[in-house]
PDB file of C-alpha atoms in Angstrom:
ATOM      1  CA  UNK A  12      -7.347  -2.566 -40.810  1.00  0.00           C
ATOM      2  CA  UNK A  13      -3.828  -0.894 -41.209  1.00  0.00           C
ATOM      3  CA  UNK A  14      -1.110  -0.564 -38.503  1.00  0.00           C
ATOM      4  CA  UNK A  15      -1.951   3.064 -37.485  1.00  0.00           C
ATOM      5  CA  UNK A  16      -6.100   2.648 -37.608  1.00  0.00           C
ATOM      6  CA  UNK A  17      -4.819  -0.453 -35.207  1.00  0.00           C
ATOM      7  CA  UNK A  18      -2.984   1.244 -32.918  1.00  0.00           C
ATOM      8  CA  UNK A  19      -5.512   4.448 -32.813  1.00  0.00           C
ATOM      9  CA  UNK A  20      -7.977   1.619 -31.751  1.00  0.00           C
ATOM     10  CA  UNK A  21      -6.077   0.648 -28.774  1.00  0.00           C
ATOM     11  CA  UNK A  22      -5.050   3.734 -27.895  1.00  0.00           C
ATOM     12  CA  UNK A  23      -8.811   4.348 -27.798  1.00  0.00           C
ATOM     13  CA  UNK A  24      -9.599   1.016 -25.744  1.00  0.00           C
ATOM     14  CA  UNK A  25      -7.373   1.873 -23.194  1.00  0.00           C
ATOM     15  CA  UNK A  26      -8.939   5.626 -22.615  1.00  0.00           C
ATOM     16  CA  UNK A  27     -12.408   4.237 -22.569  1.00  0.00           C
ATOM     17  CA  UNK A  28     -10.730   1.531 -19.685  1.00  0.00           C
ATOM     18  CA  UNK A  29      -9.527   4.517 -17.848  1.00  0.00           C
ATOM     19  CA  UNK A  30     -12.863   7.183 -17.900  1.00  0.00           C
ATOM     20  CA  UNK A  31     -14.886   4.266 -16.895  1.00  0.00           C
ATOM     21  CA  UNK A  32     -12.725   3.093 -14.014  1.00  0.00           C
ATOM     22  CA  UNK A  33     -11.667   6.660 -12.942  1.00  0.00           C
ATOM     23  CA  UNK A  34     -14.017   7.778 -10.700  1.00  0.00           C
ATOM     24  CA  UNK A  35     -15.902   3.937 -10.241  1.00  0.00           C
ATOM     25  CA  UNK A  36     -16.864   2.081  -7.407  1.00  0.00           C
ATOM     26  CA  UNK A  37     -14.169  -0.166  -8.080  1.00  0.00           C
ATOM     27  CA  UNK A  38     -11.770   2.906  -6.419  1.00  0.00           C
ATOM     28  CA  UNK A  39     -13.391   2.005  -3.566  1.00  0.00           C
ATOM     29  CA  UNK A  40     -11.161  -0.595  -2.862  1.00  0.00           C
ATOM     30  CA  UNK A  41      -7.766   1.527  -3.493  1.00  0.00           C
ATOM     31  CA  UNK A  42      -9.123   4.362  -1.031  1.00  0.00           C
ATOM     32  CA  UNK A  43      -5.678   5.635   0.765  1.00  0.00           C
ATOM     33  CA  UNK A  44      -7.058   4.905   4.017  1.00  0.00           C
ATOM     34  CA  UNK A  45      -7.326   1.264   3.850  1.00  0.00           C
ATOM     35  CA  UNK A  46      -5.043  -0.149   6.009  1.00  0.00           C
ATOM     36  CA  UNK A  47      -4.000  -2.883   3.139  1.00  0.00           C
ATOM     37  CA  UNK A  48      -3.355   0.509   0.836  1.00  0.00           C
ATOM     38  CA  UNK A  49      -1.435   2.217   3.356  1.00  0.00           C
ATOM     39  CA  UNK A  50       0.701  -0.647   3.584  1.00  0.00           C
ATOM     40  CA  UNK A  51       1.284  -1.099  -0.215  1.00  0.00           C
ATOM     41  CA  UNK A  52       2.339   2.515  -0.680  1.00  0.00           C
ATOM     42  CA  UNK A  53       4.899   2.292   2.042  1.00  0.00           C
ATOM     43  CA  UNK A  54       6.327  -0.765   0.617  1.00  0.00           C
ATOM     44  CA  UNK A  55       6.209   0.282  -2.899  1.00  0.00           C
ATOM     45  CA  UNK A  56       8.073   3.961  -1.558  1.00  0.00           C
ATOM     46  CA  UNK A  57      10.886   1.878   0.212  1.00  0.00           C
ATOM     47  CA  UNK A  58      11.391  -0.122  -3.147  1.00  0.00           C
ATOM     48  CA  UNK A  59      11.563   3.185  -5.202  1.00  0.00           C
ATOM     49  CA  UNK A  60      14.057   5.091  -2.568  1.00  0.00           C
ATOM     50  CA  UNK A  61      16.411   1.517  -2.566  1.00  0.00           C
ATOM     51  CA  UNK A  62      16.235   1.068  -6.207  1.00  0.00           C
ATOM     52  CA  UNK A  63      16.809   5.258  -7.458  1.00  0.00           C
ATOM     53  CA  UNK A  64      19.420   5.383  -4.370  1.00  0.00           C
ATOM     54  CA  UNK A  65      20.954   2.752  -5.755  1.00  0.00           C
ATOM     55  CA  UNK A  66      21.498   3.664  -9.202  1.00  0.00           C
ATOM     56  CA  UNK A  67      20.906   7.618  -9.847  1.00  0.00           C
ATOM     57  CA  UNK A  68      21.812   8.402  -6.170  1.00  0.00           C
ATOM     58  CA  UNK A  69      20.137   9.966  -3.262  1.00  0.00           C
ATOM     59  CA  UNK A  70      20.743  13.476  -4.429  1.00  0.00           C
ATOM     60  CA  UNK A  71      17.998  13.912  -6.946  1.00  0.00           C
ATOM     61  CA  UNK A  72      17.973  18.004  -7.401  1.00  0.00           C
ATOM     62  CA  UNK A  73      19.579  18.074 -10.496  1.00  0.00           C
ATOM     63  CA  UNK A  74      17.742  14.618 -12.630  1.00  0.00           C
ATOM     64  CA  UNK A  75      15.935  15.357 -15.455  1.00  0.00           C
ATOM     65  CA  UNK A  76      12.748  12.810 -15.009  1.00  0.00           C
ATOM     66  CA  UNK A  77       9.604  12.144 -17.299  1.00  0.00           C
ATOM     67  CA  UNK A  78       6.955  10.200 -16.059  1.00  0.00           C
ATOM     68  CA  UNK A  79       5.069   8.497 -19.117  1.00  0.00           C
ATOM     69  CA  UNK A  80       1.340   8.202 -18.060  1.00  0.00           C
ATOM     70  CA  UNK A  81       1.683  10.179 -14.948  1.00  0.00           C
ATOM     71  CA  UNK A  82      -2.056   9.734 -13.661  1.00  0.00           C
ATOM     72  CA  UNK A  83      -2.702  12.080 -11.054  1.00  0.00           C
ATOM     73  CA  UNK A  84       1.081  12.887 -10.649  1.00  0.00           C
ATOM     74  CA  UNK A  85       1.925  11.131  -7.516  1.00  0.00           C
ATOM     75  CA  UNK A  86       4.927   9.758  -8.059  1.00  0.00           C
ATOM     76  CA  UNK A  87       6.367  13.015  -9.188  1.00  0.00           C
ATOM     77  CA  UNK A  88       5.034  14.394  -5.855  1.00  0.00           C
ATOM     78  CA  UNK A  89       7.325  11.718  -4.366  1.00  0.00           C
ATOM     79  CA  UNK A  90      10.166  12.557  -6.135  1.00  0.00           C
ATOM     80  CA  UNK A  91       9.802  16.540  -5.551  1.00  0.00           C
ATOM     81  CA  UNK A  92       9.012  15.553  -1.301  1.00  0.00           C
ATOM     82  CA  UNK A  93      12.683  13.452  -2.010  1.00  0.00           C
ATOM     83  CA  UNK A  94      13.859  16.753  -3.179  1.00  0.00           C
ATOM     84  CA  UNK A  95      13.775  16.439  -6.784  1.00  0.00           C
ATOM     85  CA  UNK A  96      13.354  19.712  -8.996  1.00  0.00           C
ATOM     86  CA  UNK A  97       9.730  20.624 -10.295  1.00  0.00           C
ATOM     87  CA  UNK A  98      11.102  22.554 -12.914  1.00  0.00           C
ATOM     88  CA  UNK A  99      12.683  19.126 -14.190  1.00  0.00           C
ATOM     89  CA  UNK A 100      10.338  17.144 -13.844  1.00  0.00           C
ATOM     90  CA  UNK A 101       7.530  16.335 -16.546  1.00  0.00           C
ATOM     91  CA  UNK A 102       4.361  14.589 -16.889  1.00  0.00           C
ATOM     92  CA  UNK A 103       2.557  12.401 -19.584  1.00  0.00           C
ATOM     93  CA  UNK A 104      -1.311  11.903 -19.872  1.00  0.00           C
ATOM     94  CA  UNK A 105      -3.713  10.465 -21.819  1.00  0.00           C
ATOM     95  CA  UNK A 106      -6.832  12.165 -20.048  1.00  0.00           C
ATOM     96  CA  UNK A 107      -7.258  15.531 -19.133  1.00  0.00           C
ATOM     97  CA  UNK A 108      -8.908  15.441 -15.710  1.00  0.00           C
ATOM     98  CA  UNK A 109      -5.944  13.452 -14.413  1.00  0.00           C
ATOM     99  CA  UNK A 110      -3.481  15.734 -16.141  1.00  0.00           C
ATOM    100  CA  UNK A 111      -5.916  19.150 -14.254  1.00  0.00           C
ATOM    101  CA  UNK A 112      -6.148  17.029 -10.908  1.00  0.00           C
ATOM    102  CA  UNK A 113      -1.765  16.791 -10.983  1.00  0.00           C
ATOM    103  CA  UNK A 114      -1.443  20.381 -12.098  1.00  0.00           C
ATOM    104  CA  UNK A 115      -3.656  21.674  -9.448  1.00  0.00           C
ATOM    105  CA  UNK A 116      -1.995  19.817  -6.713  1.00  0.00           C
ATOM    106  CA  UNK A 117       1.854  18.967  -7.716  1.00  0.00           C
ATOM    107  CA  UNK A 118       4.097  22.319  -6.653  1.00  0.00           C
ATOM    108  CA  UNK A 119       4.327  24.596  -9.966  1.00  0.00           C
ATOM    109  CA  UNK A 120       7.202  24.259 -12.519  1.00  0.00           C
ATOM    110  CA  UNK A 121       6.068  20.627 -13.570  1.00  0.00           C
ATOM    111  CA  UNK A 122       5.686  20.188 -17.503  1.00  0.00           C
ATOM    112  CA  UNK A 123       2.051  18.648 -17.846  1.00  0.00           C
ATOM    113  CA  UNK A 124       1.987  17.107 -21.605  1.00  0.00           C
ATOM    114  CA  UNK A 125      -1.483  15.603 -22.621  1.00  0.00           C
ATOM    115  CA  UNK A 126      -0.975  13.421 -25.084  1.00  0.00           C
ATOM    116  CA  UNK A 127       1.125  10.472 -26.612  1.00  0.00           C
ATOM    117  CA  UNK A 128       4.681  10.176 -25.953  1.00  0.00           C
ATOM    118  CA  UNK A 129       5.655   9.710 -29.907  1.00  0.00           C
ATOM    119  CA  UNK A 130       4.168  13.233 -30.469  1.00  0.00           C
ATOM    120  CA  UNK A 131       5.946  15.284 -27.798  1.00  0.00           C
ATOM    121  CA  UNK A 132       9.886  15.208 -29.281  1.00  0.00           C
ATOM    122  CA  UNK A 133      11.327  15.216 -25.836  1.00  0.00           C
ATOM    123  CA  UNK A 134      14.324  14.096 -25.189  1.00  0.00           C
ATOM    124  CA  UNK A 135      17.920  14.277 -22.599  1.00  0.00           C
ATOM    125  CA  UNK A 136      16.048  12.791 -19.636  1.00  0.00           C
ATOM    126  CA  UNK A 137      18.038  11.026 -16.751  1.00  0.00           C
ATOM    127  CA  UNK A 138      15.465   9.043 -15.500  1.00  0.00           C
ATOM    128  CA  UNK A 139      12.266   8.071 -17.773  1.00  0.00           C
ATOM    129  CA  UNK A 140       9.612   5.768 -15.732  1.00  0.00           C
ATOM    130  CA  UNK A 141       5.816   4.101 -15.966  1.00  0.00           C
ATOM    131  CA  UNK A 142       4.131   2.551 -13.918  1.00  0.00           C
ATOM    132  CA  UNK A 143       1.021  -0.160 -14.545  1.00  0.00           C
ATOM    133  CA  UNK A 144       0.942   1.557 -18.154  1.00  0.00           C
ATOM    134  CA  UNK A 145       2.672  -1.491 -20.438  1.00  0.00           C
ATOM    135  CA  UNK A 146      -0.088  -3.864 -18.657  1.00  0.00           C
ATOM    136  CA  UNK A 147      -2.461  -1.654 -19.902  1.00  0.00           C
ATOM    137  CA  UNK A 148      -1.327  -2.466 -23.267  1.00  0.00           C
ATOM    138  CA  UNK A 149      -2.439  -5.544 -24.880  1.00  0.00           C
ATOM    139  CA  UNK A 150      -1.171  -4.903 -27.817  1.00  0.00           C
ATOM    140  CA  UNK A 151       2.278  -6.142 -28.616  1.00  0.00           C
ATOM    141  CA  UNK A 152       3.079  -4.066 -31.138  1.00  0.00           C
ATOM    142  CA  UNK A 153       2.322  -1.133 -29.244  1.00  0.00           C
ATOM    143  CA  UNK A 154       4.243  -2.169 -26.430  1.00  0.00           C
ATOM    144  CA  UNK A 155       7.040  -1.901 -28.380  1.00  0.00           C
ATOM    145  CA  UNK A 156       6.653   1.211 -29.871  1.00  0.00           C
ATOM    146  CA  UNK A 157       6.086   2.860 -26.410  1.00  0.00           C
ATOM    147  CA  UNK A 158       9.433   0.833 -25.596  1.00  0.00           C
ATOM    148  CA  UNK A 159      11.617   2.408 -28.156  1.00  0.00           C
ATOM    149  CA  UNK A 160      10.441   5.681 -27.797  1.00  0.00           C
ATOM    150  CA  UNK A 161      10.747   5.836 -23.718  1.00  0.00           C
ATOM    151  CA  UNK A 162      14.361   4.741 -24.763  1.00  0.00           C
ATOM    152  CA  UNK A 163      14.984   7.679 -27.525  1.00  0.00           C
ATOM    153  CA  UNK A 164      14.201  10.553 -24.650  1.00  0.00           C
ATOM    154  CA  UNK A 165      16.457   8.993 -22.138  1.00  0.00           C
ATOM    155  CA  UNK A 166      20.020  10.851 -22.560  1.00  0.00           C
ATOM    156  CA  UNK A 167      23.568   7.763 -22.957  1.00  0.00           C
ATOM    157  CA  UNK A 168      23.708   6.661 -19.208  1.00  0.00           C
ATOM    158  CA  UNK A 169      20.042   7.606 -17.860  1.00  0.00           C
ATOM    159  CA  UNK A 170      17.684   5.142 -16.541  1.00  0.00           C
ATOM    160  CA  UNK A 171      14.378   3.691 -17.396  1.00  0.00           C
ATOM    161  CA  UNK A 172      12.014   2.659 -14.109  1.00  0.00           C
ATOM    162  CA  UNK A 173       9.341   0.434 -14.489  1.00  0.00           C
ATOM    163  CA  UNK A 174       6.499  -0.697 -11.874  1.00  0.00           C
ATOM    164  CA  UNK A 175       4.117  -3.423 -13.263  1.00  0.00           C
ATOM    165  CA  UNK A 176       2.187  -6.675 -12.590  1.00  0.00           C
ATOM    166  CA  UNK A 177       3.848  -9.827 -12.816  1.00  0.00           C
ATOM    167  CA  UNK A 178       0.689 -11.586 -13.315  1.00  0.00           C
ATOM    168  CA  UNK A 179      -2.581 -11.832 -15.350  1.00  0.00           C
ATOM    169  CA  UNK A 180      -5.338 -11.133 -13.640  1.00  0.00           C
ATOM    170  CA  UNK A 181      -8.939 -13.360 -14.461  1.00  0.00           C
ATOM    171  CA  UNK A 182     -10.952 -10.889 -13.155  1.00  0.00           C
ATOM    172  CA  UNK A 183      -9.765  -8.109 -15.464  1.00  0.00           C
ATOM    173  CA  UNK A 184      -9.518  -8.592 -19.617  1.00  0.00           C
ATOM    174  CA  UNK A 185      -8.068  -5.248 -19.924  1.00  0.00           C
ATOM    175  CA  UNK A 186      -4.530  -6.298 -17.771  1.00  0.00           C
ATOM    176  CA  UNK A 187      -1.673  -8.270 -19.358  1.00  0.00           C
ATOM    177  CA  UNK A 188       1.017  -9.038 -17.343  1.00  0.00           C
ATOM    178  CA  UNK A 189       4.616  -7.967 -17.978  1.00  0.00           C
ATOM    179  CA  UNK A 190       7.437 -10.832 -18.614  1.00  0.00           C
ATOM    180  CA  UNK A 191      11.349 -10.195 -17.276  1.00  0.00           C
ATOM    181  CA  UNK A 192      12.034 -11.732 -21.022  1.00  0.00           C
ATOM    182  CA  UNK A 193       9.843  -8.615 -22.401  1.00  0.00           C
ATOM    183  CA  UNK A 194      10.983  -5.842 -20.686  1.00  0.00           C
ATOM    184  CA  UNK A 195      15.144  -7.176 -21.574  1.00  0.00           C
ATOM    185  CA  UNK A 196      14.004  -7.685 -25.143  1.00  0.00           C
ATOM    186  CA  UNK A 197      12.766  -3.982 -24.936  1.00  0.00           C
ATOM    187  CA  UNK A 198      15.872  -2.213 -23.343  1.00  0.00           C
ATOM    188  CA  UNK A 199      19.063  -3.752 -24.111  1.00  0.00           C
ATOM    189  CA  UNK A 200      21.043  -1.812 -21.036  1.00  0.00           C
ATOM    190  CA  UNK A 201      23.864  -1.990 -19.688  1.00  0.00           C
ATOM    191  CA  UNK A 202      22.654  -2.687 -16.336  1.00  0.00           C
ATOM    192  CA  UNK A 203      19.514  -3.661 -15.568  1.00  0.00           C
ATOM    193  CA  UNK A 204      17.508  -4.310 -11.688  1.00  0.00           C
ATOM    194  CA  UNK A 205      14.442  -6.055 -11.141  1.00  0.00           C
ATOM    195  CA  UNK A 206      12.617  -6.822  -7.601  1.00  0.00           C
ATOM    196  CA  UNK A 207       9.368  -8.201  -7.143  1.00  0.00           C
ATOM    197  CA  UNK A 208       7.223  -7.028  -4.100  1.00  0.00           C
ATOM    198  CA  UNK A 209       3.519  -6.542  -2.587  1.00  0.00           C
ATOM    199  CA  UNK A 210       1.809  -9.215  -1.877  1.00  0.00           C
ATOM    200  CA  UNK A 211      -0.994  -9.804  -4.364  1.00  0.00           C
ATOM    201  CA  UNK A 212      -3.910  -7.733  -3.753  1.00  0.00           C
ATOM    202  CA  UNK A 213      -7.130 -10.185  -2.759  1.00  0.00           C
ATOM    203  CA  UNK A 214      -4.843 -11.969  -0.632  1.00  0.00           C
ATOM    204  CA  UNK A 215      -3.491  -8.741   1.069  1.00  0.00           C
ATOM    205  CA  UNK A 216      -7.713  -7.696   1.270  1.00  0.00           C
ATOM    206  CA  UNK A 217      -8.106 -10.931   3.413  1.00  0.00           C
ATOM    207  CA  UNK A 218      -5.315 -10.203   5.940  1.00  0.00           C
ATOM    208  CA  UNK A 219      -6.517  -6.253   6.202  1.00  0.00           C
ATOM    209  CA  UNK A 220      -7.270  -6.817   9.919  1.00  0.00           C
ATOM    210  CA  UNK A 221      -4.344  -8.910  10.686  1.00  0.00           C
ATOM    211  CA  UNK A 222      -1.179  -7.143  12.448  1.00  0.00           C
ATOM    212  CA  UNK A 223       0.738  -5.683   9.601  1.00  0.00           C
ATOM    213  CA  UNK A 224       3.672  -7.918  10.379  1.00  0.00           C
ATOM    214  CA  UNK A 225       1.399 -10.756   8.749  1.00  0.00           C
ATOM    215  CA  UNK A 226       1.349  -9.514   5.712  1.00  0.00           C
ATOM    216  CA  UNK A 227       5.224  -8.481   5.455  1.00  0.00           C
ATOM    217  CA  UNK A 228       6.335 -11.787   6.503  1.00  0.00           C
ATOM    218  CA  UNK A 229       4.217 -13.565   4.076  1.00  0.00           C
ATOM    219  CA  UNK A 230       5.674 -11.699   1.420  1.00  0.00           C
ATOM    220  CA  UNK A 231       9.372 -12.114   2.039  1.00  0.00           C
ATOM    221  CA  UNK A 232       8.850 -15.692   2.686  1.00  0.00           C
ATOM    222  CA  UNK A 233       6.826 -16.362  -0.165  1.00  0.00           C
ATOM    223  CA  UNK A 234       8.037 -14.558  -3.668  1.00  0.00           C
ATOM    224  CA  UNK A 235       5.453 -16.254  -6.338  1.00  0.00           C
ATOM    225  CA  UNK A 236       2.924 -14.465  -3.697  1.00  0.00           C
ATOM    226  CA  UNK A 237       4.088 -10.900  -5.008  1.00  0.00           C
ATOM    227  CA  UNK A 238       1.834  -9.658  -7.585  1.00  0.00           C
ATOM    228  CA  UNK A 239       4.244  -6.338  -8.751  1.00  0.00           C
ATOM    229  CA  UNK A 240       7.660  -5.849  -9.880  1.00  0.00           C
ATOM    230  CA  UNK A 241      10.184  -2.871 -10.439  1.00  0.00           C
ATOM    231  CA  UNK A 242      12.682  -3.215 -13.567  1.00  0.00           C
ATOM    232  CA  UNK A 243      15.587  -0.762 -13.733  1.00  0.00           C
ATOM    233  CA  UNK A 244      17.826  -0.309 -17.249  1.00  0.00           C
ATOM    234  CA  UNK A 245      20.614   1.628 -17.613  1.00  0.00           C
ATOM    235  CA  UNK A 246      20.936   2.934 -21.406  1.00  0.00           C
ATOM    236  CA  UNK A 247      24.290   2.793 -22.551  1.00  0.00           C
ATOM    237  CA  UNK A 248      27.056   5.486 -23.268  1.00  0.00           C
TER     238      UNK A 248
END
């Protein structure tokens, strides 16, 4: 089997992953009422608004941001509520009903690109992020191709953003974790951040009932417990 009948495969593998799980009982357990949910998303939001503050600054009308495997477009919802320009903002998918459901309910002027990223020829973004999509990928290879290409759209001085799992997880074949050595191997920035947070998700299930205080104190005192991470890279100039 050659390189690109390989990486057609996984590219394959990984939409088959998706249109089974999309949709799936398993969502069930990721519903945004659950109060372990709820508490996840406002955790993860305060990690995104101290990390973008932090390096492309609070004013965020003028970035130029592509999100690679965009899903159902919610973080660029979060970044146009945070006052970020639709019109700059675009969106990468790999399945169509994800790519329709962000179209229909993301304000218009977002670019909606189904598709791979190596066949789109974008490039001058400020800010280029993905998130859970290198776990996704079990193949190495791969991972570095998506790597170098993220890298070629960002503009000297923009930013990658990257929210991932730390960790393997037993229960599910199709996650790899993502290593702090990987991710500096793939961008060699200027200036890099990385923060690990939420506490890992069957513990955080088991302490759904208990004061939410539980939870956030058992996570600051207890960092091997956090199952996530977000990595930052500046490109250089």
């Amino acid at each position: 089997m050659d390189a690109h009948t390989d990486k057609q495969a996984e590219q394959d593998r990984i939409k088959d992953v998706y249109r089974r799980w999309h949709g799936g009982a398993a969502l069930d357990r990721y519903a945004w009422h659950r109060p372990e949910i709820l508490q996840q998303v406002a955790a993860r939001s305060r990690a995104f608004a101290a990390l973008l503050s932090e390096t492309v600054g609070g004013d965020l009308s003028g970035l130029r941001v592509l999100d690679v495997g965009c899903g159902t477009g919610g973080f660029l919802r979060q970044l146009i509520d945070w006052g970020a320009d639709p019109a700059k903002l675009t969106g990468t998918e790999l399945q169509q009903d994800r790519l329709d459901h962000a179209r229909h309910f993301t304000a218009g002027g977002v670019s909606w690109r189904l598709g791979t990223l190596d066949t789109m020829g974008l490039h001058g973004f400020d800010l280029v992020t993905t998130q859970t999509v290198f776990s996704s990928i079990l193949d190495a290879e791969l991972r570095r191709e998506l790597a170098a290409q993220m890298w070629r759209t960002l503009r000297p001085g923009g930013w990658v953003l990257v929210f991932d799992f730390r960790y393997d997880n037993p229960r599910n074949r199709n996650v790899r974790k993502v290593t702090r050595a990987e991710l500096d191997a793939f961008w060699p920035g200027e200036r890099s951040r990385y923060r690990s947070l939420l506490l890992a998700p069957p513990i955080h299930r088991l302490l759904a009932r208990a004061p939410w205080m539980v939870s956030d104190i058992l996570t600051a005192v207890a960092p091997p417990l956090r199952s996530h991470f977000m990595y930052m890279v500046q490109k250089g100039g």
